[in-house]
PDB file of C-alpha atoms and ligand atoms in Angstrom:
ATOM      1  CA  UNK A 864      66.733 126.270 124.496  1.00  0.00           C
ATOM      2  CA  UNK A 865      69.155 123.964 125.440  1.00  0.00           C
ATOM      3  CA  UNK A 866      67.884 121.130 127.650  1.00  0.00           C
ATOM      4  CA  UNK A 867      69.330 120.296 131.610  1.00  0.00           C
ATOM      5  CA  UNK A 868      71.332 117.605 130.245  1.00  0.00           C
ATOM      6  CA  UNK A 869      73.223 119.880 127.147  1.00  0.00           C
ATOM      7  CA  UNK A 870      73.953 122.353 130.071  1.00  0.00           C
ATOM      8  CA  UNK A 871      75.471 119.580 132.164  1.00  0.00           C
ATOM      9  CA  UNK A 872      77.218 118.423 129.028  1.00  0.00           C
ATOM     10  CA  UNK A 873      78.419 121.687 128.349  1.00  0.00           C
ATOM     11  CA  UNK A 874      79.925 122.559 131.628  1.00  0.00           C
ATOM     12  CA  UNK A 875      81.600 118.748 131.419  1.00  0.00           C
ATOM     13  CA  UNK A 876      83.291 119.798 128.707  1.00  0.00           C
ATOM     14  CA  UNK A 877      83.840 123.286 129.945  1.00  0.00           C
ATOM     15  CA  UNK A 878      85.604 121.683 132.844  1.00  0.00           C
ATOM     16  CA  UNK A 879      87.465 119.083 130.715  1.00  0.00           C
ATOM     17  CA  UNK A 880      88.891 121.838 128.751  1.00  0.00           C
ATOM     18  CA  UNK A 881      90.365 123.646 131.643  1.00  0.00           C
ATOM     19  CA  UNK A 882      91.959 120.730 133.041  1.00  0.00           C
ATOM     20  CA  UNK A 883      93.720 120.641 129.859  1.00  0.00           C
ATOM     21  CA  UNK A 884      94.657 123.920 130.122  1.00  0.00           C
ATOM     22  CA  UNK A 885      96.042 123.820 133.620  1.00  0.00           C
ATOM     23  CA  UNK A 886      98.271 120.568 132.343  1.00  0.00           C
ATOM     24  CA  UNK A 887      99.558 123.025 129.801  1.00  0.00           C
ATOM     25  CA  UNK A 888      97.684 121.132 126.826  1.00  0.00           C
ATOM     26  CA  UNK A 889      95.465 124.235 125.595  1.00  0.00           C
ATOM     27  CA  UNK A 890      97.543 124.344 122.257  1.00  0.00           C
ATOM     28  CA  UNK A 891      96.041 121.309 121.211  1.00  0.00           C
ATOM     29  CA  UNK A 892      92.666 122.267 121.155  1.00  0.00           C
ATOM     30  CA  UNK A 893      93.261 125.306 120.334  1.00  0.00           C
ATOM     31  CA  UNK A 894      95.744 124.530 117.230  1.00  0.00           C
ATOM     32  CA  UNK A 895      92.591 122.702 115.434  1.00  0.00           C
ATOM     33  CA  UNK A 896      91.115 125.764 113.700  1.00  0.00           C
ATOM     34  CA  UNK A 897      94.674 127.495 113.819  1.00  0.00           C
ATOM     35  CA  UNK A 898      96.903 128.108 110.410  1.00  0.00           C
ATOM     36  CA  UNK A 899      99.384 125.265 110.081  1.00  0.00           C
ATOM     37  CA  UNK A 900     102.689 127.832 111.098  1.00  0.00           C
ATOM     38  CA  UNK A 901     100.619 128.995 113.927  1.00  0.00           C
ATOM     39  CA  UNK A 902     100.330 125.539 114.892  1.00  0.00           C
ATOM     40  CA  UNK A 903     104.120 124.748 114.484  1.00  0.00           C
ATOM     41  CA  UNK A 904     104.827 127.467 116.866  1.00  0.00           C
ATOM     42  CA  UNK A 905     102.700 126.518 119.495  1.00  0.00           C
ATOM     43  CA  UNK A 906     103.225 123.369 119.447  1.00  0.00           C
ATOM     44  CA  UNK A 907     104.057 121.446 123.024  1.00  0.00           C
ATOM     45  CA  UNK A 908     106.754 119.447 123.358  1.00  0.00           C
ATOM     46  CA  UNK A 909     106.158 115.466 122.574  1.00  0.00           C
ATOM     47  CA  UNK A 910     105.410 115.038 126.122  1.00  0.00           C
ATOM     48  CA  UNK A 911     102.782 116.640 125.956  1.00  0.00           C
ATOM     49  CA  UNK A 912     100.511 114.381 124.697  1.00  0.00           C
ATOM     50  CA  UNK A 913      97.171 112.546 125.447  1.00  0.00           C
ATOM     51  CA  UNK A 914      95.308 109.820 124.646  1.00  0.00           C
ATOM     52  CA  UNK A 915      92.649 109.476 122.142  1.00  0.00           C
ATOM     53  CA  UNK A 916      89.647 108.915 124.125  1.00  0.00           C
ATOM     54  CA  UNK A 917      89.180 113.055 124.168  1.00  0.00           C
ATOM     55  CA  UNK A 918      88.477 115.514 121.388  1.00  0.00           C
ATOM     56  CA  UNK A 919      92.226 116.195 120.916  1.00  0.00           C
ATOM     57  CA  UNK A 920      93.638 115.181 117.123  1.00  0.00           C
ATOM     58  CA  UNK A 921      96.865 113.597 116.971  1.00  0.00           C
ATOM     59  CA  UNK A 922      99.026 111.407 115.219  1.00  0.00           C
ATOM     60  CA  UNK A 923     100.214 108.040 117.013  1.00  0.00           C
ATOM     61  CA  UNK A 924     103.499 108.092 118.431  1.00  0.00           C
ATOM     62  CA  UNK A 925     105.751 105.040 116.526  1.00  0.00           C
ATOM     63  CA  UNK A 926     105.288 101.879 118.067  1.00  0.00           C
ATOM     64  CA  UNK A 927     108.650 101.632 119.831  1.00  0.00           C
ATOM     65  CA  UNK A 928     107.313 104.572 122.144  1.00  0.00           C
ATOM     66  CA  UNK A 929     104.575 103.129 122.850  1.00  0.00           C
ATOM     67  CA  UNK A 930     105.122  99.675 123.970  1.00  0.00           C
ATOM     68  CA  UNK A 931     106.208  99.303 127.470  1.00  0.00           C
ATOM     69  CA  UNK A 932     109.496 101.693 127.763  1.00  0.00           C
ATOM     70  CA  UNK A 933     111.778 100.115 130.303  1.00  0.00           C
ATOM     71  CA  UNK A 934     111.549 102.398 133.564  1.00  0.00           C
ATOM     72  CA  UNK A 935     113.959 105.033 133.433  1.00  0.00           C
ATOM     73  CA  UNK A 936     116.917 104.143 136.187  1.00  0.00           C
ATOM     74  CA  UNK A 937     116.314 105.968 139.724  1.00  0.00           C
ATOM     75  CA  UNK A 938     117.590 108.987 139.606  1.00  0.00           C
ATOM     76  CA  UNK A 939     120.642 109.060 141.787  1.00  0.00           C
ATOM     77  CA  UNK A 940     119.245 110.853 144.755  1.00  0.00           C
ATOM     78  CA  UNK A 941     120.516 114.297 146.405  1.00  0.00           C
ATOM     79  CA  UNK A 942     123.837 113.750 147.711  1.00  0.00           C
ATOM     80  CA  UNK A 943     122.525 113.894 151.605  1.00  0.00           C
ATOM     81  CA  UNK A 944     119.442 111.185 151.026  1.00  0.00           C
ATOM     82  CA  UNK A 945     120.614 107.876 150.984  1.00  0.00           C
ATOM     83  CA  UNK A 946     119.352 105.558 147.965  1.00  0.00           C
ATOM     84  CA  UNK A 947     115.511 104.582 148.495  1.00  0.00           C
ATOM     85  CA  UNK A 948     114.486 100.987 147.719  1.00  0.00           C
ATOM     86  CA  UNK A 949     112.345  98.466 149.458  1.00  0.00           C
ATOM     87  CA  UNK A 950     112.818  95.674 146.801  1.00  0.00           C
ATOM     88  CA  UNK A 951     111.427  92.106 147.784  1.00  0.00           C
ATOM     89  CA  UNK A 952     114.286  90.389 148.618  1.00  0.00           C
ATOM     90  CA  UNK A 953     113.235  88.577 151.827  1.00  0.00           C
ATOM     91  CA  UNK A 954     111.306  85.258 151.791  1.00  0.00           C
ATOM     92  CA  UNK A 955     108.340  86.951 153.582  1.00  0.00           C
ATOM     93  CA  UNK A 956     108.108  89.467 150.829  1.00  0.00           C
ATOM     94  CA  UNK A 957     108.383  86.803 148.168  1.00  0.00           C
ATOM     95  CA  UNK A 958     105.302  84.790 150.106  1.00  0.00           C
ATOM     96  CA  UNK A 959     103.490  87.144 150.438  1.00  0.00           C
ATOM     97  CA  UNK A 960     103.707  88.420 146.616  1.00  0.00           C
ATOM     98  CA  UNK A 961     102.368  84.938 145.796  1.00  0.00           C
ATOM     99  CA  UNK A 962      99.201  85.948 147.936  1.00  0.00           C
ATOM    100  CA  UNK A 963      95.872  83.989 146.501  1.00  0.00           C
ATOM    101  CA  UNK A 964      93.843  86.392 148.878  1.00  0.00           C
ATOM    102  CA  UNK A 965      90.791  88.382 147.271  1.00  0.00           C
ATOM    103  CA  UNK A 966      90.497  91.298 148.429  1.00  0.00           C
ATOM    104  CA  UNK A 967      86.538  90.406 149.787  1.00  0.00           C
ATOM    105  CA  UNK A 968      88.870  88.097 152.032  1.00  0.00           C
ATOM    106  CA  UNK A 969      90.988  91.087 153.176  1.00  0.00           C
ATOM    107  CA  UNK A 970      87.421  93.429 153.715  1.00  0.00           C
ATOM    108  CA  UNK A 971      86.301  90.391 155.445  1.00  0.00           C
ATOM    109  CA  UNK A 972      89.167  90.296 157.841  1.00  0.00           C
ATOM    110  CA  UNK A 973      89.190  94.333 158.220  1.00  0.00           C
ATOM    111  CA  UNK A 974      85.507  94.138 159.726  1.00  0.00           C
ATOM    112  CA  UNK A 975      84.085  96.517 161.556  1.00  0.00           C
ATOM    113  CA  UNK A 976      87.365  97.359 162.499  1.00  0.00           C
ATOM    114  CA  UNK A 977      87.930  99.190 165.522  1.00  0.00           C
ATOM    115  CA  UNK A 978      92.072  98.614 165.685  1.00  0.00           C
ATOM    116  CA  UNK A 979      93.087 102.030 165.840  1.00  0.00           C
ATOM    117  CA  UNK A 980      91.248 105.170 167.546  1.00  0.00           C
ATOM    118  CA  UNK A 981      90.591 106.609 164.070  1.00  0.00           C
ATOM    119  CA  UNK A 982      87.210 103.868 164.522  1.00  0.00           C
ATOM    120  CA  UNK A 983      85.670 106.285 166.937  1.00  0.00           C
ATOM    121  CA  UNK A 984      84.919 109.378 164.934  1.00  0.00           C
ATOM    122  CA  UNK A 985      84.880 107.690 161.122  1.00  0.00           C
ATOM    123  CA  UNK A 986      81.117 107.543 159.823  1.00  0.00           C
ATOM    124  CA  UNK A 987      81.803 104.390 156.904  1.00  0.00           C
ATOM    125  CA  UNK A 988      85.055 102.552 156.379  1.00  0.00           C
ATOM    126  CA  UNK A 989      86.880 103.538 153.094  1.00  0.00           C
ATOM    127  CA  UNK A 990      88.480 100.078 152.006  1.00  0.00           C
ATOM    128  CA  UNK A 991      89.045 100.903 147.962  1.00  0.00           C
ATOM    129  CA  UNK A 992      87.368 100.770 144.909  1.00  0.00           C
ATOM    130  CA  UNK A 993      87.770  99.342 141.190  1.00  0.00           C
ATOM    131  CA  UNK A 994      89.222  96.753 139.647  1.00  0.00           C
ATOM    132  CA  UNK A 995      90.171  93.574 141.548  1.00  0.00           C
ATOM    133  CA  UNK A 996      92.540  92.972 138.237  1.00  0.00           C
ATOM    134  CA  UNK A 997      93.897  96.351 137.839  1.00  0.00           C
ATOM    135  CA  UNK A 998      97.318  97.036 136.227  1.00  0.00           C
ATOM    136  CA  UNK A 999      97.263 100.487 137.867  1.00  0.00           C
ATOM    137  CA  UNK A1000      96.932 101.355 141.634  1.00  0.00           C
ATOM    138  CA  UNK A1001      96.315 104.765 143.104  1.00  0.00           C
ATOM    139  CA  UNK A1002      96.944 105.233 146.720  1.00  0.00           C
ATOM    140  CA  UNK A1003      96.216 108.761 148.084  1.00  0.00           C
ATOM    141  CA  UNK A1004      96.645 109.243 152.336  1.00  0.00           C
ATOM    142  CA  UNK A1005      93.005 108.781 153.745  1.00  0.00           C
ATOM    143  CA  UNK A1006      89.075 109.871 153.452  1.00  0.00           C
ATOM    144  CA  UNK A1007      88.201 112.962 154.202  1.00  0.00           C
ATOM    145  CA  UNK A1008      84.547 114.153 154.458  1.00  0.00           C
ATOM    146  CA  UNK A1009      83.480 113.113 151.467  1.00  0.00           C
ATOM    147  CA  UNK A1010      84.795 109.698 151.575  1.00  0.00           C
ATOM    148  CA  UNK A1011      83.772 109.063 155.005  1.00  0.00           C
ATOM    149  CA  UNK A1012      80.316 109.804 154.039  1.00  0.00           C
ATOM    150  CA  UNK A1013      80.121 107.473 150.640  1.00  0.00           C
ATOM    151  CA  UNK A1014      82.424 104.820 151.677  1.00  0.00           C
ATOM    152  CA  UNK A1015      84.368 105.486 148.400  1.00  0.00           C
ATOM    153  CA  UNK A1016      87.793 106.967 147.896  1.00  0.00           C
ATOM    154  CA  UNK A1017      88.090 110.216 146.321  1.00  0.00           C
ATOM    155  CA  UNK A1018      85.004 111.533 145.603  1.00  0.00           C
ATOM    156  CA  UNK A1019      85.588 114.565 147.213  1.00  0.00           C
ATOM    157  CA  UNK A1020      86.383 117.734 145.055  1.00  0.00           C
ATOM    158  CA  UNK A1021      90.140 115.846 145.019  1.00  0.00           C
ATOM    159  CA  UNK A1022      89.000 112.583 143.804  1.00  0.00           C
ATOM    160  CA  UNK A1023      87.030 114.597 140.831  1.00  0.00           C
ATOM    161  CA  UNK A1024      90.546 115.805 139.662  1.00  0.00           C
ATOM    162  CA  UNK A1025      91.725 112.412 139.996  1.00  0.00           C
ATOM    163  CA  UNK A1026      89.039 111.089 137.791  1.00  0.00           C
ATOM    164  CA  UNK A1027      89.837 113.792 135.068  1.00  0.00           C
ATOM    165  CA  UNK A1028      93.569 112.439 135.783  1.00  0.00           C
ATOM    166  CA  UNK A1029      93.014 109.059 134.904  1.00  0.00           C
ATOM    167  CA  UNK A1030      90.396 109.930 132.559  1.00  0.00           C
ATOM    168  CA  UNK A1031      93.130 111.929 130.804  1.00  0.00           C
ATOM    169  CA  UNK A1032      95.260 108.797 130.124  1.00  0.00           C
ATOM    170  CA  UNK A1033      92.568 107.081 128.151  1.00  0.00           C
ATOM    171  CA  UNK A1034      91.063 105.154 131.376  1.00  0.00           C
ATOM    172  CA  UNK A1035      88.107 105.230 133.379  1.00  0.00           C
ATOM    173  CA  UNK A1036      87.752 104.832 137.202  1.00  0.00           C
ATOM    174  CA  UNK A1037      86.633 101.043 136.981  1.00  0.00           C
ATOM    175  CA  UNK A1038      90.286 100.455 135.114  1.00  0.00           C
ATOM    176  CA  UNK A1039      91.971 100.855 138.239  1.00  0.00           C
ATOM    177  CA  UNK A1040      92.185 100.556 141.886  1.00  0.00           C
ATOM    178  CA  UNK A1041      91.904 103.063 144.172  1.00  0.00           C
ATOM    179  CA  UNK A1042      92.923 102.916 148.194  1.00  0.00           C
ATOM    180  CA  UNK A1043      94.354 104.777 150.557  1.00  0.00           C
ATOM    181  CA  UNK A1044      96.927 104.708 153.550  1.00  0.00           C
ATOM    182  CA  UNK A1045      94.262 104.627 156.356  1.00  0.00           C
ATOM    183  CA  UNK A1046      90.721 103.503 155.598  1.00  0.00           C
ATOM    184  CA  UNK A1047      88.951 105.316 158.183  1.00  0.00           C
ATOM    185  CA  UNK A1048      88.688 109.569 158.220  1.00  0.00           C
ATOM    186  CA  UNK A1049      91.342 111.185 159.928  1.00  0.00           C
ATOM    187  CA  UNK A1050      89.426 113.796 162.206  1.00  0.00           C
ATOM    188  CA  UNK A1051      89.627 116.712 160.562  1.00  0.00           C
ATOM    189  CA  UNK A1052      91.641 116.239 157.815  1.00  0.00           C
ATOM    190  CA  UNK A1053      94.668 115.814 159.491  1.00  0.00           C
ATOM    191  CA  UNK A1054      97.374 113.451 158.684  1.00  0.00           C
ATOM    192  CA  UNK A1055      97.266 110.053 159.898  1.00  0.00           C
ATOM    193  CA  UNK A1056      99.461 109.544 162.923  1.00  0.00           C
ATOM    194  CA  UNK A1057     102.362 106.826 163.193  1.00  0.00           C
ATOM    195  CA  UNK A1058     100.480 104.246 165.156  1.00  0.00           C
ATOM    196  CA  UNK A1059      97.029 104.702 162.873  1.00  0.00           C
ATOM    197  CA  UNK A1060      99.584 103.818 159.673  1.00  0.00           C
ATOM    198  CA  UNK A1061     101.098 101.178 161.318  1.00  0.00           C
ATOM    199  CA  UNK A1062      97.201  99.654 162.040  1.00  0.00           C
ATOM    200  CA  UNK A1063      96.158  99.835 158.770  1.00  0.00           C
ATOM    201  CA  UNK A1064      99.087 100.250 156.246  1.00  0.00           C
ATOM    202  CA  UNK A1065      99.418  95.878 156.488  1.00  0.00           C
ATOM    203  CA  UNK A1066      95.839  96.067 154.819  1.00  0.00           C
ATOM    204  CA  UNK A1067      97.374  98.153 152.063  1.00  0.00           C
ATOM    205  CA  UNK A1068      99.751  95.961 151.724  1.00  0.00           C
ATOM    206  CA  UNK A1069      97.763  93.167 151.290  1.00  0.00           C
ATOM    207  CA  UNK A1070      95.856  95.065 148.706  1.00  0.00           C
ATOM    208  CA  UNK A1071      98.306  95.376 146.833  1.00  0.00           C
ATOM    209  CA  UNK A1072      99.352  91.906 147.048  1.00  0.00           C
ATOM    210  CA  UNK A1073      96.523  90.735 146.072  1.00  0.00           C
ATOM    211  CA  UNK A1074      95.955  93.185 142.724  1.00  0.00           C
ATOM    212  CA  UNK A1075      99.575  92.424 141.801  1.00  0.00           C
ATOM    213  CA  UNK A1076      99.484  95.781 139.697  1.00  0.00           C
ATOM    214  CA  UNK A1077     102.088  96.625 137.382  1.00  0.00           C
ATOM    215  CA  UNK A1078     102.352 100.298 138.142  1.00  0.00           C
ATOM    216  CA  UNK A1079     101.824 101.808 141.652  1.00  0.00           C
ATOM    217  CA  UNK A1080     100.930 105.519 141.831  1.00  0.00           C
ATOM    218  CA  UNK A1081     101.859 107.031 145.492  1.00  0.00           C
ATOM    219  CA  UNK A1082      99.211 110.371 145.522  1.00  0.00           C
ATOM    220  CA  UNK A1083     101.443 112.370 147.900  1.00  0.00           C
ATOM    221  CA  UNK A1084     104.145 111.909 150.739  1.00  0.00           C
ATOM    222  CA  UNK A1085     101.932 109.600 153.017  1.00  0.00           C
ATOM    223  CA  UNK A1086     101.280 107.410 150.597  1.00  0.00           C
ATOM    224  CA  UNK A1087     105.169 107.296 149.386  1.00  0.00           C
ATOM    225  CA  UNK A1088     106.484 107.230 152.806  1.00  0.00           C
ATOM    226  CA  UNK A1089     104.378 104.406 153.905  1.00  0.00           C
ATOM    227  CA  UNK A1090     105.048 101.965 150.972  1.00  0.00           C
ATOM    228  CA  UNK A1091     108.946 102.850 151.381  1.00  0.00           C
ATOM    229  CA  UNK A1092     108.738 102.780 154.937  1.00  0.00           C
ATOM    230  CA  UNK A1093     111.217 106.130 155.053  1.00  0.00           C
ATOM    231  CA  UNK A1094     110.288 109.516 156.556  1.00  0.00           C
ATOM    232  CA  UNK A1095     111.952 111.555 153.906  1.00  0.00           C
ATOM    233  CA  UNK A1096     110.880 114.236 151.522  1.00  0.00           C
ATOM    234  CA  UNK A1097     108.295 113.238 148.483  1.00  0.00           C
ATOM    235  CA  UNK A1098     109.905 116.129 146.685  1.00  0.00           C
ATOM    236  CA  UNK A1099     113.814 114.547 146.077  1.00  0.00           C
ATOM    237  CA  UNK A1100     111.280 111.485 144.719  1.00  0.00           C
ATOM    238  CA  UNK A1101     108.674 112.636 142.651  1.00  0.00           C
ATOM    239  CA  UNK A1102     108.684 111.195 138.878  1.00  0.00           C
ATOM    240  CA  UNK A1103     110.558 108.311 139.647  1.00  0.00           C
ATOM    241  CA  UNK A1104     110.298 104.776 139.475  1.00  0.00           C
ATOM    242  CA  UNK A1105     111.107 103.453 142.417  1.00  0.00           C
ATOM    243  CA  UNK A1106     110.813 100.157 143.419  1.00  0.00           C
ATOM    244  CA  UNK A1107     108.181  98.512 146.181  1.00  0.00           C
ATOM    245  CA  UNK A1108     108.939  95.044 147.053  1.00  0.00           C
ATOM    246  CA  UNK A1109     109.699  94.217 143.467  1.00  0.00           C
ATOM    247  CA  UNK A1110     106.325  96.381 142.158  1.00  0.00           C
ATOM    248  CA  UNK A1111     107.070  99.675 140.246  1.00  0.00           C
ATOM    249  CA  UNK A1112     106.005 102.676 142.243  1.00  0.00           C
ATOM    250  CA  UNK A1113     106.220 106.063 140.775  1.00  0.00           C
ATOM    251  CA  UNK A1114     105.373 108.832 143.326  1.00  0.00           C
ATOM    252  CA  UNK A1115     103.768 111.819 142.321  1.00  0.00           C
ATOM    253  CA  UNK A1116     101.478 115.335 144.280  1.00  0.00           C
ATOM    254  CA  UNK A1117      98.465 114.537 145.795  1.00  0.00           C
ATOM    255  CA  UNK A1118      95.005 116.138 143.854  1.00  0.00           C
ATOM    256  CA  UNK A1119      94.888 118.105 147.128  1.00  0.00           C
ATOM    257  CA  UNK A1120      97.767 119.571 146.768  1.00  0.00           C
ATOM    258  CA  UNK A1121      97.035 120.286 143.168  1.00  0.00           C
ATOM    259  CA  UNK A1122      93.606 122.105 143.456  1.00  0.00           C
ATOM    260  CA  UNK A1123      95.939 124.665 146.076  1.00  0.00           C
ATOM    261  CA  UNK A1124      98.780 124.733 143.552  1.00  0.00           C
ATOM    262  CA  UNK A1125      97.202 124.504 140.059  1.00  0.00           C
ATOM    263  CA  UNK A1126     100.592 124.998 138.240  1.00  0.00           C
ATOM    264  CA  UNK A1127     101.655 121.582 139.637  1.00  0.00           C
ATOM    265  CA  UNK A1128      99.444 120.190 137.563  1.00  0.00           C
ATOM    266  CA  UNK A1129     101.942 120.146 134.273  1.00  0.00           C
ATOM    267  CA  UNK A1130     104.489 117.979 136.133  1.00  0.00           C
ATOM    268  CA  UNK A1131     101.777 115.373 137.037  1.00  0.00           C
ATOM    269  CA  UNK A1132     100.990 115.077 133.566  1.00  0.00           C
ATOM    270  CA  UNK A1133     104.502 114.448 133.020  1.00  0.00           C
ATOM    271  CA  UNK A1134     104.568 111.891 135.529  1.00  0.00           C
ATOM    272  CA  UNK A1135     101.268 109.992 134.362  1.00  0.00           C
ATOM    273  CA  UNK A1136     102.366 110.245 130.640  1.00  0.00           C
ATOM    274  CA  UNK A1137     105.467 107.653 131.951  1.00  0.00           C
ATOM    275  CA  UNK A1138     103.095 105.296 133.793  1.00  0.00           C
ATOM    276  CA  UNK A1139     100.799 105.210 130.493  1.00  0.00           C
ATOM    277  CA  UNK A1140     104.487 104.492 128.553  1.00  0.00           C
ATOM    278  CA  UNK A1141     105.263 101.599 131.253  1.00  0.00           C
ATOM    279  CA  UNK A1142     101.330 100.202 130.403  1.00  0.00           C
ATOM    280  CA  UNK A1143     101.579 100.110 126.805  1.00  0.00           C
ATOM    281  CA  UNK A1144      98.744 102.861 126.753  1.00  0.00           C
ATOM    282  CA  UNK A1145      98.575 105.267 123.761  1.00  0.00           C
ATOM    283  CA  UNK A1146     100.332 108.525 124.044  1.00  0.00           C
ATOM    284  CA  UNK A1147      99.393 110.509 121.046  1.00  0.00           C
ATOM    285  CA  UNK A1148     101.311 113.526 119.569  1.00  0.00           C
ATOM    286  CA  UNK A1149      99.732 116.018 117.817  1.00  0.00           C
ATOM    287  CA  UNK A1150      99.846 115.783 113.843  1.00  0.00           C
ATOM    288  CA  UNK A1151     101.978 118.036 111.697  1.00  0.00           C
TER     289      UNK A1151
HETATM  290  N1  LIG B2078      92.281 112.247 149.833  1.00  0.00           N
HETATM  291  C1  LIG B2078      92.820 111.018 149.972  1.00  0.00           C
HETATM  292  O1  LIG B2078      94.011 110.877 150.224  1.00  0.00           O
HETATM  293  N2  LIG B2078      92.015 109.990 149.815  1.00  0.00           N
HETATM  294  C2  LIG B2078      90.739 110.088 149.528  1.00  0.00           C
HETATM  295  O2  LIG B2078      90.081 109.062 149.380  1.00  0.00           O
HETATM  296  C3  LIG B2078      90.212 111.383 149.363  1.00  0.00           C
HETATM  297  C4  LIG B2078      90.993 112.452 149.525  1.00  0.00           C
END
């Protein structure tokens, strides 16, 4: 009889595997006990690949892929959206990059806070969580239930899919930061209004100042719109490195949005396999 904890193992797995699957991985696994031509045919593109801290063989790509790629060039936009950038250029953005706060200072100065009517109905403040020393940054829109129960970001049924997400490229939660647009639960669920982001985005910011990460991920349009300050579409934008304030921000969906559209989840994969080429983190293809 197989104990509580085999069965939890078991349906870890069992979930594990179907993540795969919905990236569009499910050759892998299933090539091991395939014939060597079946394997050829059903082989994923190089893309494809993951990282070796799950039961998927590969062979390492060559080292030249794997060390830092340079960022792909923006994209030129669509002919009616005007270039986005928001590099660092001014002297306040270049002070405030050279930031010595810790980000106990910055909880310290959030407090209690009570700057913006989101305050009145949130149960805990949802400030961030993970490394103070991360090279990678998350930043999804704000709590919902979940969250605003824990005080933790995405720990919801979202923030599991992030954790098979970054657990996917070869990291664990602890690796990285996690954060959000708004730190308090927007009532309901619903998107953060103007003046609540303009309350508590300059925490973000701060944040991220004082983490210094080398790769921003933007979970969704808040998140993207806020950083570059613009109200356009997440969609003309997703994949690309853009640039915040001199940091490298690659937007991408939000988890949300991929537990209601599950087929999104292949062009995620797509866009976390370039942030694992921009860290230096293994991408392995699949041997012949
Ligand atoms: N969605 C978010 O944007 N953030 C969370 O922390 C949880 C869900």
């Amino acid at each position: 009889m197989p104990g509580a904890a085999d069965i939890a193992r078991n349906e870890k797995l069992k979930q594990r595997l179907q993540f795969y699957e919905d990236l569009g991985l499910a050759p892998f696994y299933r090539d091991r006990t395939a014939s060597s031509s079946e394997s050829a045919q059903s082989q994923p593109p190089l893309s494809a690949a993951v990282s070796s801290s799950h039961p998927i063989e590969e062979a390492p790509l060559p080292k030249s892929t794997l060390k830092s790629a340079p960022a792909p060039p923006i994209a030129p936009p669509a002919k009616s959206v005007a270039p986005l950038s928001s590099s660092g250029t001014s002297l306040f953005d270049a002070a405030n990059k050279l930031s010595t706060e810790t980000l106990l200072q910055i909880r310290d100065d959030l407090g209690e806070c009570t700057r913006c009517k989101l305050h009145s109905t949130r149960n805990k403040i949802v400030f961030g969580d993970g490394s103070p020393k991360a090279q990678l940054v998350f930043v999804g829109e704000g709590p919902g239930a979940d969250e605003d129960a824990q005080g933790l970001p995405f720990v919801g049924r979202a923030g599991k899919l992030l954790t098979q997400m970054i657990e996917a490229m070869g990291l664990q939660r602890p690796d990285v930061y996690i954060c959000n647009v708004v730190k308090c639960r927007p009532p309901g669920n619903r998107q953060p209004e103007p003046d609540e982001v303009a309350s508590c985005s300059p925490f973000l910011f701060r944040q991220l100042d004082s983490i210094k990460p080398k790769v921003i991920v933007c979970l969704g349009a808040t998140a993207f719109q806020t950083l570059l300050q613009t109200n356009r579409s997440i969609s003309h934008y997703r994949g690309q490195w853009l640039d915040y304030r001199g940091y490298k921000m690659l937007p991408t969906y939000h988890p949300a949005y991929l537990l209601r559209n599950p087929a999104a989840k292949a062009d995620v994969w797509k866009d976390l396999q370039k942030v694992m080429a921009e860290l230096g983190l293994e991408i392995k293809k699949k041997a012949k």
